[in-house]
PDB file of C-alpha atoms in Angstrom:
ATOM      1  CA  ARG U   1       6.519 -44.360  18.173  1.00  0.00           C
ATOM      2  CA  GLN U   2       4.460 -43.253  15.208  1.00  0.00           C
ATOM      3  CA  HIS U   3       2.041 -40.314  15.654  1.00  0.00           C
ATOM      4  CA  LYS U   4      -1.198 -41.386  13.953  1.00  0.00           C
ATOM      5  CA  GLY U   5      -3.390 -38.316  13.777  1.00  0.00           C
ATOM      6  CA  ILE U   6      -3.219 -34.550  14.063  1.00  0.00           C
ATOM      7  CA  ASP U   7      -2.899 -32.293  17.086  1.00  0.00           C
ATOM      8  CA  ILE U   8      -5.199 -29.281  17.173  1.00  0.00           C
ATOM      9  CA  PHE U   9      -3.969 -26.817  19.791  1.00  0.00           C
ATOM     10  CA  ALA U  10      -6.605 -24.769  21.601  1.00  0.00           C
ATOM     11  CA  PRO U  11      -7.138 -23.228  25.041  1.00  0.00           C
ATOM     12  CA  LYS U  12      -7.930 -25.702  27.813  1.00  0.00           C
ATOM     13  CA  GLY U  13     -11.698 -26.090  28.078  1.00  0.00           C
ATOM     14  CA  THR U  14     -12.460 -25.400  24.410  1.00  0.00           C
ATOM     15  CA  PRO U  15     -15.418 -27.618  23.409  1.00  0.00           C
ATOM     16  CA  VAL U  16     -14.580 -30.670  21.295  1.00  0.00           C
ATOM     17  CA  ILE U  17     -17.462 -31.394  18.942  1.00  0.00           C
ATOM     18  CA  ALA U  18     -18.460 -34.502  17.012  1.00  0.00           C
ATOM     19  CA  ALA U  19     -17.275 -34.286  13.409  1.00  0.00           C
ATOM     20  CA  THR U  20     -20.096 -36.620  12.379  1.00  0.00           C
ATOM     21  CA  SER U  21     -23.132 -38.346  13.829  1.00  0.00           C
ATOM     22  CA  GLY U  22     -22.545 -41.777  15.281  1.00  0.00           C
ATOM     23  CA  LYS U  23     -22.360 -44.075  18.285  1.00  0.00           C
ATOM     24  CA  VAL U  24     -19.841 -43.593  21.073  1.00  0.00           C
ATOM     25  CA  ASN U  25     -18.034 -46.923  21.482  1.00  0.00           C
ATOM     26  CA  PHE U  26     -15.846 -45.750  24.364  1.00  0.00           C
ATOM     27  CA  SER U  27     -15.523 -42.695  26.548  1.00  0.00           C
ATOM     28  CA  GLY U  28     -13.208 -42.675  29.520  1.00  0.00           C
ATOM     29  CA  GLU U  29      -9.590 -42.509  30.566  1.00  0.00           C
ATOM     30  CA  LYS U  30      -6.952 -45.023  29.499  1.00  0.00           C
ATOM     31  CA  GLY U  31      -3.479 -45.299  28.051  1.00  0.00           C
ATOM     32  CA  LEU U  32      -1.535 -42.684  26.129  1.00  0.00           C
ATOM     33  CA  GLY U  33      -4.650 -40.787  25.038  1.00  0.00           C
ATOM     34  CA  GLY U  34      -5.763 -40.052  28.600  1.00  0.00           C
ATOM     35  CA  LYS U  35      -9.397 -38.970  28.642  1.00  0.00           C
ATOM     36  CA  GLN U  36     -10.732 -39.979  25.229  1.00  0.00           C
ATOM     37  CA  VAL U  37     -13.811 -40.609  23.121  1.00  0.00           C
ATOM     38  CA  TRP U  38     -14.122 -43.141  20.286  1.00  0.00           C
ATOM     39  CA  LEU U  39     -16.977 -42.337  17.883  1.00  0.00           C
ATOM     40  CA  LYS U  40     -18.131 -45.013  15.397  1.00  0.00           C
ATOM     41  CA  ASP U  41     -19.117 -43.613  11.983  1.00  0.00           C
ATOM     42  CA  ARG U  42     -20.919 -46.570  10.366  1.00  0.00           C
ATOM     43  CA  LYS U  43     -21.723 -44.603   7.203  1.00  0.00           C
ATOM     44  CA  ARG U  44     -18.023 -44.263   6.340  1.00  0.00           C
ATOM     45  CA  ARG U  45     -16.889 -47.449   8.118  1.00  0.00           C
ATOM     46  CA  GLN U  46     -14.490 -45.646  10.404  1.00  0.00           C
ATOM     47  CA  SER U  47     -13.925 -44.628  14.002  1.00  0.00           C
ATOM     48  CA  LEU U  48     -12.986 -41.116  15.082  1.00  0.00           C
ATOM     49  CA  TYR U  49     -10.612 -40.751  18.021  1.00  0.00           C
ATOM     50  CA  TYR U  50     -10.627 -37.668  20.263  1.00  0.00           C
ATOM     51  CA  ALA U  51      -7.846 -37.749  22.883  1.00  0.00           C
ATOM     52  CA  HIS U  52      -6.149 -35.772  25.688  1.00  0.00           C
ATOM     53  CA  LEU U  53      -9.494 -34.297  26.789  1.00  0.00           C
ATOM     54  CA  ASP U  54      -9.691 -32.366  30.050  1.00  0.00           C
ATOM     55  CA  SER U  55     -13.187 -33.708  30.673  1.00  0.00           C
ATOM     56  CA  ILE U  56     -15.848 -35.734  28.860  1.00  0.00           C
ATOM     57  CA  ILE U  57     -19.597 -35.113  28.686  1.00  0.00           C
ATOM     58  CA  PRO U  58     -21.137 -37.892  30.829  1.00  0.00           C
ATOM     59  CA  GLY U  59     -23.558 -40.438  29.382  1.00  0.00           C
ATOM     60  CA  LEU U  60     -22.512 -40.180  25.738  1.00  0.00           C
ATOM     61  CA  ASN U  61     -24.147 -42.809  23.531  1.00  0.00           C
ATOM     62  CA  ARG U  62     -25.563 -41.680  20.196  1.00  0.00           C
ATOM     63  CA  VAL U  63     -24.447 -38.211  19.153  1.00  0.00           C
ATOM     64  CA  MET U  64     -25.246 -35.864  16.312  1.00  0.00           C
ATOM     65  CA  GLN U  65     -22.705 -33.932  14.286  1.00  0.00           C
ATOM     66  CA  GLY U  66     -21.858 -30.798  16.257  1.00  0.00           C
ATOM     67  CA  ASP U  67     -22.658 -32.232  19.702  1.00  0.00           C
ATOM     68  CA  THR U  68     -20.079 -31.479  22.374  1.00  0.00           C
ATOM     69  CA  LEU U  69     -18.122 -34.604  23.365  1.00  0.00           C
ATOM     70  CA  GLY U  70     -15.785 -33.035  25.896  1.00  0.00           C
ATOM     71  CA  PHE U  71     -13.257 -30.269  26.349  1.00  0.00           C
ATOM     72  CA  VAL U  72      -9.649 -29.754  25.213  1.00  0.00           C
ATOM     73  CA  GLY U  73      -7.003 -30.694  27.753  1.00  0.00           C
ATOM     74  CA  ASN U  74      -3.627 -32.409  28.069  1.00  0.00           C
ATOM     75  CA  THR U  75      -4.274 -35.755  29.764  1.00  0.00           C
ATOM     76  CA  GLY U  76      -2.464 -39.039  29.132  1.00  0.00           C
ATOM     77  CA  ASN U  77       1.007 -38.702  27.650  1.00  0.00           C
ATOM     78  CA  ALA U  78       0.299 -35.021  26.854  1.00  0.00           C
ATOM     79  CA  LYS U  79       0.638 -33.827  30.474  1.00  0.00           C
ATOM     80  CA  SER U  80       3.791 -31.836  29.662  1.00  0.00           C
ATOM     81  CA  THR U  81       2.402 -30.259  26.462  1.00  0.00           C
ATOM     82  CA  PRO U  82       0.094 -27.293  25.881  1.00  0.00           C
ATOM     83  CA  PRO U  83      -3.613 -28.240  25.780  1.00  0.00           C
ATOM     84  CA  HIS U  84      -4.683 -29.775  22.485  1.00  0.00           C
ATOM     85  CA  LEU U  85      -7.019 -32.260  20.851  1.00  0.00           C
ATOM     86  CA  HIS U  86      -5.391 -35.306  19.274  1.00  0.00           C
ATOM     87  CA  PHE U  87      -7.758 -36.281  16.448  1.00  0.00           C
ATOM     88  CA  GLY U  88      -7.436 -39.563  14.586  1.00  0.00           C
ATOM     89  CA  ILE U  89      -9.398 -41.528  12.000  1.00  0.00           C
ATOM     90  CA  TYR U  90      -9.256 -45.313  11.926  1.00  0.00           C
ATOM     91  CA  LYS U  91     -10.720 -47.016   8.860  1.00  0.00           C
ATOM     92  CA  ASN U  92     -12.240 -50.477   9.374  1.00  0.00           C
ATOM     93  CA  ASN U  93      -9.793 -53.229   8.372  1.00  0.00           C
ATOM     94  CA  ILE U  94      -7.184 -50.670   7.219  1.00  0.00           C
ATOM     95  CA  GLY U  95      -6.028 -48.931  10.393  1.00  0.00           C
ATOM     96  CA  ALA U  96      -4.976 -45.334  10.959  1.00  0.00           C
ATOM     97  CA  HIS U  97      -5.768 -42.855   8.200  1.00  0.00           C
ATOM     98  CA  ASP U  98      -4.253 -39.354   8.050  1.00  0.00           C
ATOM     99  CA  PRO U  99      -7.147 -37.007   8.966  1.00  0.00           C
ATOM    100  CA  ILE U 100      -5.628 -33.826   7.520  1.00  0.00           C
ATOM    101  CA  GLY U 101      -7.475 -34.289   4.216  1.00  0.00           C
ATOM    102  CA  PHE U 102     -10.787 -34.489   6.079  1.00  0.00           C
ATOM    103  CA  VAL U 103     -10.351 -31.305   8.080  1.00  0.00           C
ATOM    104  CA  TYR U 104     -12.488 -28.604   6.491  1.00  0.00           C
ATOM    105  CA  LEU U 105     -10.558 -25.517   5.462  1.00  0.00           C
ATOM    106  CA  PRO U 106     -12.866 -22.803   4.106  1.00  0.00           C
ATOM    107  CA  GLU U 107     -11.739 -20.873   1.048  1.00  0.00           C
ATOM    108  CA  LYS U 108     -12.093 -17.626   2.945  1.00  0.00           C
ATOM    109  CA  VAL U 109     -11.416 -17.383   6.667  1.00  0.00           C
ATOM    110  CA  GLU U 110     -13.170 -14.470   8.335  1.00  0.00           C
ATOM    111  CA  ARG U 111     -10.809 -12.281  10.323  1.00  0.00           C
ATOM    112  CA  ILE U 112     -11.904 -11.292  13.789  1.00  0.00           C
ATOM    113  CA  PRO U 113     -10.365  -8.032  15.046  1.00  0.00           C
ATOM    114  CA  ASN U 114      -7.594  -8.613  17.597  1.00  0.00           C
ATOM    115  CA  ASN U 115      -7.211  -6.282  20.543  1.00  0.00           C
ATOM    116  CA  ASN U 116      -3.780  -7.726  21.447  1.00  0.00           C
ATOM    117  CA  GLN U 117      -5.039  -9.421  24.596  1.00  0.00           C
ATOM    118  CA  ASN U 118      -4.957 -13.112  25.390  1.00  0.00           C
ATOM    119  CA  ILE U 119      -8.330 -13.501  23.655  1.00  0.00           C
ATOM    120  CA  THR U 120      -9.311 -13.343  20.017  1.00  0.00           C
ATOM    121  CA  SER U 121     -11.778 -10.499  20.501  1.00  0.00           C
ATOM    122  CA  ARG U 122     -14.495  -9.204  22.781  1.00  0.00           C
ATOM    123  CA  LEU U 123     -18.177  -8.718  22.140  1.00  0.00           C
ATOM    124  CA  LYS U 124     -21.088  -7.196  24.007  1.00  0.00           C
ATOM    125  CA  VAL U 125     -24.653  -8.459  23.910  1.00  0.00           C
ATOM    126  CA  ASN U 126     -26.707  -5.811  22.077  1.00  0.00           C
ATOM    127  CA  SER U 127     -30.098  -7.507  22.269  1.00  0.00           C
ATOM    128  CA  SER U 128     -32.520  -7.627  25.179  1.00  0.00           C
ATOM    129  CA  GLN U 129     -33.618 -11.114  24.056  1.00  0.00           C
ATOM    130  CA  ALA U 130     -30.206 -12.817  23.606  1.00  0.00           C
ATOM    131  CA  HIS U 131     -30.077 -16.608  23.826  1.00  0.00           C
ATOM    132  CA  PHE U 132     -26.904 -18.620  24.333  1.00  0.00           C
ATOM    133  CA  ARG U 133     -27.028 -22.105  22.815  1.00  0.00           C
ATOM    134  CA  ASN U 134     -25.086 -25.348  23.143  1.00  0.00           C
ATOM    135  CA  LYS U 135     -24.576 -25.533  19.347  1.00  0.00           C
ATOM    136  CA  PRO U 136     -24.164 -22.976  16.539  1.00  0.00           C
ATOM    137  CA  ALA U 137     -27.747 -23.381  15.272  1.00  0.00           C
ATOM    138  CA  THR U 138     -31.353 -22.789  16.298  1.00  0.00           C
ATOM    139  CA  ASN U 139     -32.489 -26.239  15.125  1.00  0.00           C
ATOM    140  CA  ASN U 140     -31.474 -29.193  17.301  1.00  0.00           C
ATOM    141  CA  SER U 141     -29.856 -26.956  19.918  1.00  0.00           C
ATOM    142  CA  LYS U 142     -30.794 -25.939  23.435  1.00  0.00           C
ATOM    143  CA  VAL U 143     -30.835 -22.521  25.035  1.00  0.00           C
ATOM    144  CA  VAL U 144     -28.326 -22.854  27.881  1.00  0.00           C
ATOM    145  CA  LYS U 145     -28.592 -19.295  29.157  1.00  0.00           C
ATOM    146  CA  ASN U 146     -30.329 -16.001  28.436  1.00  0.00           C
ATOM    147  CA  GLY U 147     -28.040 -13.035  27.888  1.00  0.00           C
ATOM    148  CA  GLN U 148     -28.309  -9.555  29.314  1.00  0.00           C
ATOM    149  CA  LYS U 149     -27.878  -6.454  27.182  1.00  0.00           C
ATOM    150  CA  GLY U 150     -24.325  -5.138  27.664  1.00  0.00           C
ATOM    151  CA  GLN U 151     -22.945  -8.491  28.867  1.00  0.00           C
ATOM    152  CA  LEU U 152     -19.240  -8.921  28.006  1.00  0.00           C
ATOM    153  CA  LEU U 153     -18.212 -11.994  25.981  1.00  0.00           C
ATOM    154  CA  TYR U 154     -14.849 -13.398  24.891  1.00  0.00           C
ATOM    155  CA  VAL U 155     -14.724 -14.795  21.353  1.00  0.00           C
ATOM    156  CA  GLN U 156     -13.224 -18.266  20.894  1.00  0.00           C
ATOM    157  CA  GLY U 157     -14.148 -18.655  17.230  1.00  0.00           C
ATOM    158  CA  LYS U 158     -16.873 -18.320  14.640  1.00  0.00           C
ATOM    159  CA  SER U 159     -18.971 -20.864  12.743  1.00  0.00           C
ATOM    160  CA  LEU U 160     -20.950 -19.280   9.900  1.00  0.00           C
ATOM    161  CA  ASP U 161     -23.257 -16.728  11.625  1.00  0.00           C
ATOM    162  CA  TRP U 162     -22.531 -17.964  15.152  1.00  0.00           C
ATOM    163  CA  PHE U 163     -19.847 -16.885  17.604  1.00  0.00           C
ATOM    164  CA  HIS U 164     -18.352 -19.443  19.985  1.00  0.00           C
ATOM    165  CA  VAL U 165     -17.955 -17.380  23.162  1.00  0.00           C
ATOM    166  CA  ARG U 166     -17.118 -17.565  26.854  1.00  0.00           C
ATOM    167  CA  ASP U 167     -18.704 -15.375  29.479  1.00  0.00           C
ATOM    168  CA  SER U 168     -17.065 -13.826  32.562  1.00  0.00           C
ATOM    169  CA  LEU U 169     -17.555 -17.142  34.416  1.00  0.00           C
ATOM    170  CA  ASP U 170     -15.654 -18.959  31.605  1.00  0.00           C
ATOM    171  CA  ARG U 171     -18.731 -20.851  30.373  1.00  0.00           C
ATOM    172  CA  ALA U 172     -18.548 -21.861  26.697  1.00  0.00           C
ATOM    173  CA  MET U 173     -21.611 -21.371  24.460  1.00  0.00           C
ATOM    174  CA  TYR U 174     -22.789 -19.997  21.095  1.00  0.00           C
ATOM    175  CA  ILE U 175     -24.619 -16.780  20.216  1.00  0.00           C
ATOM    176  CA  HIS U 176     -25.904 -15.538  16.853  1.00  0.00           C
ATOM    177  CA  GLU U 177     -24.000 -12.587  15.364  1.00  0.00           C
ATOM    178  CA  SER U 178     -27.209 -10.500  15.209  1.00  0.00           C
ATOM    179  CA  GLN U 179     -27.341 -10.435  19.024  1.00  0.00           C
ATOM    180  CA  VAL U 180     -23.875  -8.970  19.649  1.00  0.00           C
ATOM    181  CA  LYS U 181     -21.569  -6.101  18.705  1.00  0.00           C
ATOM    182  CA  TYR U 182     -17.758  -5.833  18.651  1.00  0.00           C
ATOM    183  CA  ILE U 183     -15.860  -3.942  21.329  1.00  0.00           C
ATOM    184  CA  TYR U 184     -12.709  -2.418  19.863  1.00  0.00           C
TER     185      TYR U 184
END
């Protein structure tokens, strides 16, 4: 069987975000892909396929680039593999298209200090007015939680000036770099 797409390995529960704005044609569980989302990108005449999700955000219809679709898992035929996102691009009337050329690779990747634990790094909230958001932006995002000064966070990644973090209850969210400090 041919593997039409790329596998992006990440911890189970890592948010899977929409690579573009579009309409969700299907979200549910079926076949080899297990829990999956199909996102129609009319602008580029293609569909984006997100598979092996642990869970899917309910009620998806129209989404904006950066919206969370679901969370990394290993459903479908990936039950015996580490958690990962299978990402595919299907061009209208052409079929599967290798997505590797569409995956953004910045010229310079910012290094986050590693404390040799099973996490990338740890941060502490250093602001008394910290706001956790559902997206790495202040525009078109929602405050999902207010932070407390000194609160411990586990870094999952970074997007421009925003850290993708998890709190002690393993909730995923974003916080601006100005509201935190590294713990070494």
